[in-house]
mmCIF file of C-alpha atoms in Angstrom:
data_model
loop_
_atom_site.group_PDB
_atom_site.id
_atom_site.type_symbol
_atom_site.label_atom_id
_atom_site.label_comp_id
_atom_site.label_asym_id
_atom_site.label_seq_id
_atom_site.Cartn_x
_atom_site.Cartn_y
_atom_site.Cartn_z
ATOM 1 C CA MET D 20 0.000 0.000 0.000
ATOM 2 C CA SER D 21 1.324 3.440 -0.887
ATOM 3 C CA ALA D 22 1.621 6.256 1.633
ATOM 4 C CA PRO D 23 -1.642 8.085 2.312
ATOM 5 C CA VAL D 24 -2.145 11.429 0.605
ATOM 6 C CA ARG D 25 -2.022 14.296 3.123
ATOM 7 C CA LEU D 26 -4.908 16.712 2.508
ATOM 8 C CA LEU D 27 -5.619 20.169 3.909
ATOM 9 C CA PHE D 28 -8.957 21.890 3.314
ATOM 10 C CA LEU D 29 -9.025 25.670 3.799
ATOM 11 C CA CYS D 30 -11.747 28.288 4.032
ATOM 12 C CA VAL D 31 -12.034 31.500 6.011
ATOM 13 C CA ALA D 32 -13.641 30.522 9.335
ATOM 14 C CA ASN D 33 -13.014 26.742 9.332
ATOM 15 C CA SER D 34 -16.608 26.426 10.472
ATOM 16 C CA ALA D 35 -18.604 24.906 7.606
ATOM 17 C CA ARG D 36 -17.134 24.093 4.162
ATOM 18 C CA SER D 37 -13.670 22.996 5.275
ATOM 19 C CA GLN D 38 -15.098 21.109 8.262
ATOM 20 C CA MET D 39 -17.546 19.244 6.012
ATOM 21 C CA ALA D 40 -14.740 18.520 3.534
ATOM 22 C CA GLU D 41 -12.534 17.165 6.317
ATOM 23 C CA GLY D 42 -15.309 14.876 7.561
ATOM 24 C CA LEU D 43 -16.209 13.707 4.062
ATOM 25 C CA ALA D 44 -12.592 13.005 3.119
ATOM 26 C CA ARG D 45 -11.987 10.987 6.270
ATOM 27 C CA ALA D 46 -15.168 8.970 5.735
ATOM 28 C CA MET D 47 -14.718 8.465 1.988
ATOM 29 C CA LEU D 48 -10.952 7.907 1.848
ATOM 30 C CA GLY D 49 -10.269 6.204 5.177
ATOM 31 C CA ALA D 50 -6.631 5.169 5.597
ATOM 32 C CA ARG D 51 -5.842 6.339 2.047
ATOM 33 C CA ALA D 52 -5.645 9.936 3.342
ATOM 34 C CA VAL D 53 -4.548 11.980 6.334
ATOM 35 C CA VAL D 54 -6.954 14.903 6.495
ATOM 36 C CA GLN D 55 -6.837 18.330 8.154
ATOM 37 C CA SER D 56 -8.811 21.536 7.835
ATOM 38 C CA ALA D 57 -8.148 25.111 8.895
ATOM 39 C CA GLY D 58 -9.082 28.730 8.250
ATOM 40 C CA SER D 59 -7.596 32.205 8.279
ATOM 41 C CA ALA D 60 -10.050 33.406 10.942
ATOM 42 C CA ALA D 61 -10.945 30.291 12.915
ATOM 43 C CA THR D 62 -14.220 30.463 14.850
ATOM 44 C CA SER D 63 -16.265 27.408 15.810
ATOM 45 C CA VAL D 64 -17.863 24.529 13.939
ATOM 46 C CA ASN D 65 -21.250 25.554 12.581
ATOM 47 C CA PRO D 66 -24.108 23.478 14.064
ATOM 48 C CA TRP D 67 -25.807 23.284 10.645
ATOM 49 C CA ALA D 68 -22.665 21.623 9.263
ATOM 50 C CA VAL D 69 -22.735 19.136 12.136
ATOM 51 C CA GLU D 70 -26.422 18.384 11.465
ATOM 52 C CA VAL D 71 -26.231 17.821 7.702
ATOM 53 C CA MET D 72 -23.069 15.738 7.967
ATOM 54 C CA GLY D 73 -24.815 13.576 10.568
ATOM 55 C CA GLU D 74 -27.401 12.773 7.891
ATOM 56 C CA LEU D 75 -24.619 10.883 6.085
ATOM 57 C CA GLY D 76 -23.294 9.212 9.220
ATOM 58 C CA VAL D 77 -20.315 11.590 9.456
ATOM 59 C CA ASN D 78 -19.793 12.876 12.996
ATOM 60 C CA LEU D 79 -18.365 16.404 13.309
ATOM 61 C CA THR D 80 -19.186 16.834 17.001
ATOM 62 C CA THR D 81 -15.547 16.392 18.040
ATOM 63 C CA HIS D 82 -14.189 18.758 15.379
ATOM 64 C CA THR D 83 -12.732 22.107 16.365
ATOM 65 C CA SER D 84 -12.024 25.191 14.291
ATOM 66 C CA LYS D 85 -8.288 25.652 13.662
ATOM 67 C CA SER D 86 -6.096 28.450 12.351
ATOM 68 C CA VAL D 87 -4.034 27.837 9.220
ATOM 69 C CA ASP D 88 -1.085 29.176 11.237
ATOM 70 C CA THR D 89 -1.130 25.967 13.313
ATOM 71 C CA ILE D 90 -0.620 23.674 10.303
ATOM 72 C CA ASP D 91 2.852 22.270 9.656
ATOM 73 C CA ALA D 92 3.555 22.938 5.968
ATOM 74 C CA GLY D 93 5.526 19.707 5.764
ATOM 75 C CA SER D 94 2.439 17.699 6.729
ATOM 76 C CA VAL D 95 0.492 18.581 3.563
ATOM 77 C CA ASP D 96 0.665 17.135 0.036
ATOM 78 C CA VAL D 97 -2.477 18.771 -1.364
ATOM 79 C CA VAL D 98 -4.216 21.929 -0.167
ATOM 80 C CA ILE D 99 -7.764 22.540 -1.376
ATOM 81 C CA THR D 100 -9.283 25.982 -0.887
ATOM 82 C CA LEU D 101 -13.074 26.142 -0.762
ATOM 83 C CA CYS D 102 -13.706 29.903 -0.751
ATOM 84 C CA ALA D 103 -16.024 31.323 -3.388
ATOM 85 C CA GLU D 104 -16.719 35.014 -2.863
ATOM 86 C CA GLU D 105 -14.209 35.722 -0.100
ATOM 87 C CA VAL D 106 -10.410 35.798 -0.036
ATOM 88 C CA CYS D 107 -9.037 32.345 0.743
ATOM 89 C CA PRO D 108 -6.333 31.824 3.345
ATOM 90 C CA ALA D 109 -2.763 31.649 2.090
ATOM 91 C CA PHE D 110 -0.784 28.472 2.640
ATOM 92 C CA LEU D 111 2.971 28.784 2.275
ATOM 93 C CA GLY D 112 3.896 25.109 1.994
ATOM 94 C CA ARG D 113 5.028 23.376 -1.196
ATOM 95 C CA ALA D 114 1.804 21.400 -1.503
ATOM 96 C CA GLU D 115 -0.139 20.952 -4.704
ATOM 97 C CA ARG D 116 -2.893 23.582 -4.725
ATOM 98 C CA LEU D 117 -6.472 23.131 -5.885
ATOM 99 C CA HIS D 118 -9.345 25.595 -5.699
ATOM 100 C CA TRP D 119 -12.922 24.374 -5.426
ATOM 101 C CA PRO D 120 -15.087 27.493 -5.064
ATOM 102 C CA VAL D 121 -18.095 26.534 -2.939
ATOM 103 C CA GLU D 122 -20.543 29.211 -1.839
ATOM 104 C CA ASP D 123 -20.511 29.749 1.918
ATOM 105 C CA PRO D 124 -23.743 28.197 3.222
ATOM 106 C CA ALA D 125 -23.645 30.213 6.466
ATOM 107 C CA THR D 126 -25.696 33.383 6.529
ATOM 108 C CA ARG D 127 -26.877 35.804 9.168
ATOM 109 C CA ASP D 128 -30.053 36.581 7.212
ATOM 110 C CA PRO D 129 -32.804 36.586 9.875
ATOM 111 C CA ALA D 130 -35.389 35.718 7.223
ATOM 112 C CA MET D 131 -33.624 32.403 6.533
ATOM 113 C CA GLY D 132 -35.652 29.635 8.189
ATOM 114 C CA PRO D 133 -34.325 26.275 9.377
ATOM 115 C CA GLU D 134 -35.281 24.343 6.221
ATOM 116 C CA ALA D 135 -33.637 26.958 3.993
ATOM 117 C CA MET D 136 -30.474 26.767 6.104
ATOM 118 C CA ARG D 137 -30.448 22.979 5.909
ATOM 119 C CA GLY D 138 -30.865 23.277 2.144
ATOM 120 C CA ARG D 139 -27.902 25.635 1.835
ATOM 121 C CA PHE D 140 -25.676 23.384 3.940
ATOM 122 C CA ARG D 141 -26.802 20.233 2.109
ATOM 123 C CA ALA D 142 -26.032 21.869 -1.242
ATOM 124 C CA ALA D 143 -22.499 22.806 -0.113
ATOM 125 C CA ARG D 144 -21.959 19.343 1.413
ATOM 126 C CA ASP D 145 -23.121 17.585 -1.737
ATOM 127 C CA GLU D 146 -20.976 19.789 -3.984
ATOM 128 C CA ILE D 147 -17.885 19.047 -1.897
ATOM 129 C CA ARG D 148 -18.755 15.337 -1.840
ATOM 130 C CA GLY D 149 -19.015 15.238 -5.635
ATOM 131 C CA ARG D 150 -15.759 17.113 -6.153
ATOM 132 C CA LEU D 151 -13.968 14.889 -3.653
ATOM 133 C CA ALA D 152 -15.231 11.719 -5.356
ATOM 134 C CA ALA D 153 -14.116 13.023 -8.781
ATOM 135 C CA TRP D 154 -10.704 14.072 -7.425
ATOM 136 C CA ALA D 155 -10.199 10.665 -5.777
ATOM 137 C CA ALA D 156 -11.191 8.832 -8.966
ATOM 138 C CA ALA D 157 -8.749 10.917 -11.019
ATOM 139 C CA ARG D 158 -5.969 9.910 -8.598
ATOM 140 C CA GLY D 159 -6.980 6.262 -8.629
ATOM 141 C CA LEU D 160 -8.114 6.322 -4.995
ATOM 142 C CA ALA D 161 -10.996 4.090 -3.961
ATOM 143 C CA VAL D 162 -13.899 5.830 -2.257
ATOM 144 C CA ASP D 163 -15.852 4.261 0.600
ATOM 145 C CA ALA D 164 -19.653 4.517 0.634
ATOM 146 C CA LEU D 165 -21.278 6.765 3.225
ATOM 147 C CA ASP D 166 -24.251 5.949 5.453
ATOM 148 C CA GLY D 167 -27.404 7.936 4.969
ATOM 149 C CA ARG D 168 -28.388 9.195 1.555
#
């Protein structure tokens, strides 16, 4: 077996997109990857991200938001930025860089009800899941099935 690929997912707050990507990559790639996530302005893990990932059997309840400054550049082979409309964090390591622009599902819009929020987070989760599956296939990495839908 070859060495696992070392992935880092980045977004601004490390609260939603990068957390969901980290959980998906761990669940889908298993021992074929070592996965981290971080952000330029770490906050906390968004409860909507925890909820919609739980629908797939992926548990984010033990995840914490981390600053990109805490990541050892030598521990990363591939860095994937997930920012769409905002400025993505910089990563100074020599890793291969990919950019998957995914709209931030978090919003402070008071008119946004719970079902609309779930829909936004599910859409981001499913986009990341599809991109991750395509990336893994292109690299010849097997992908494990997820629970849920």
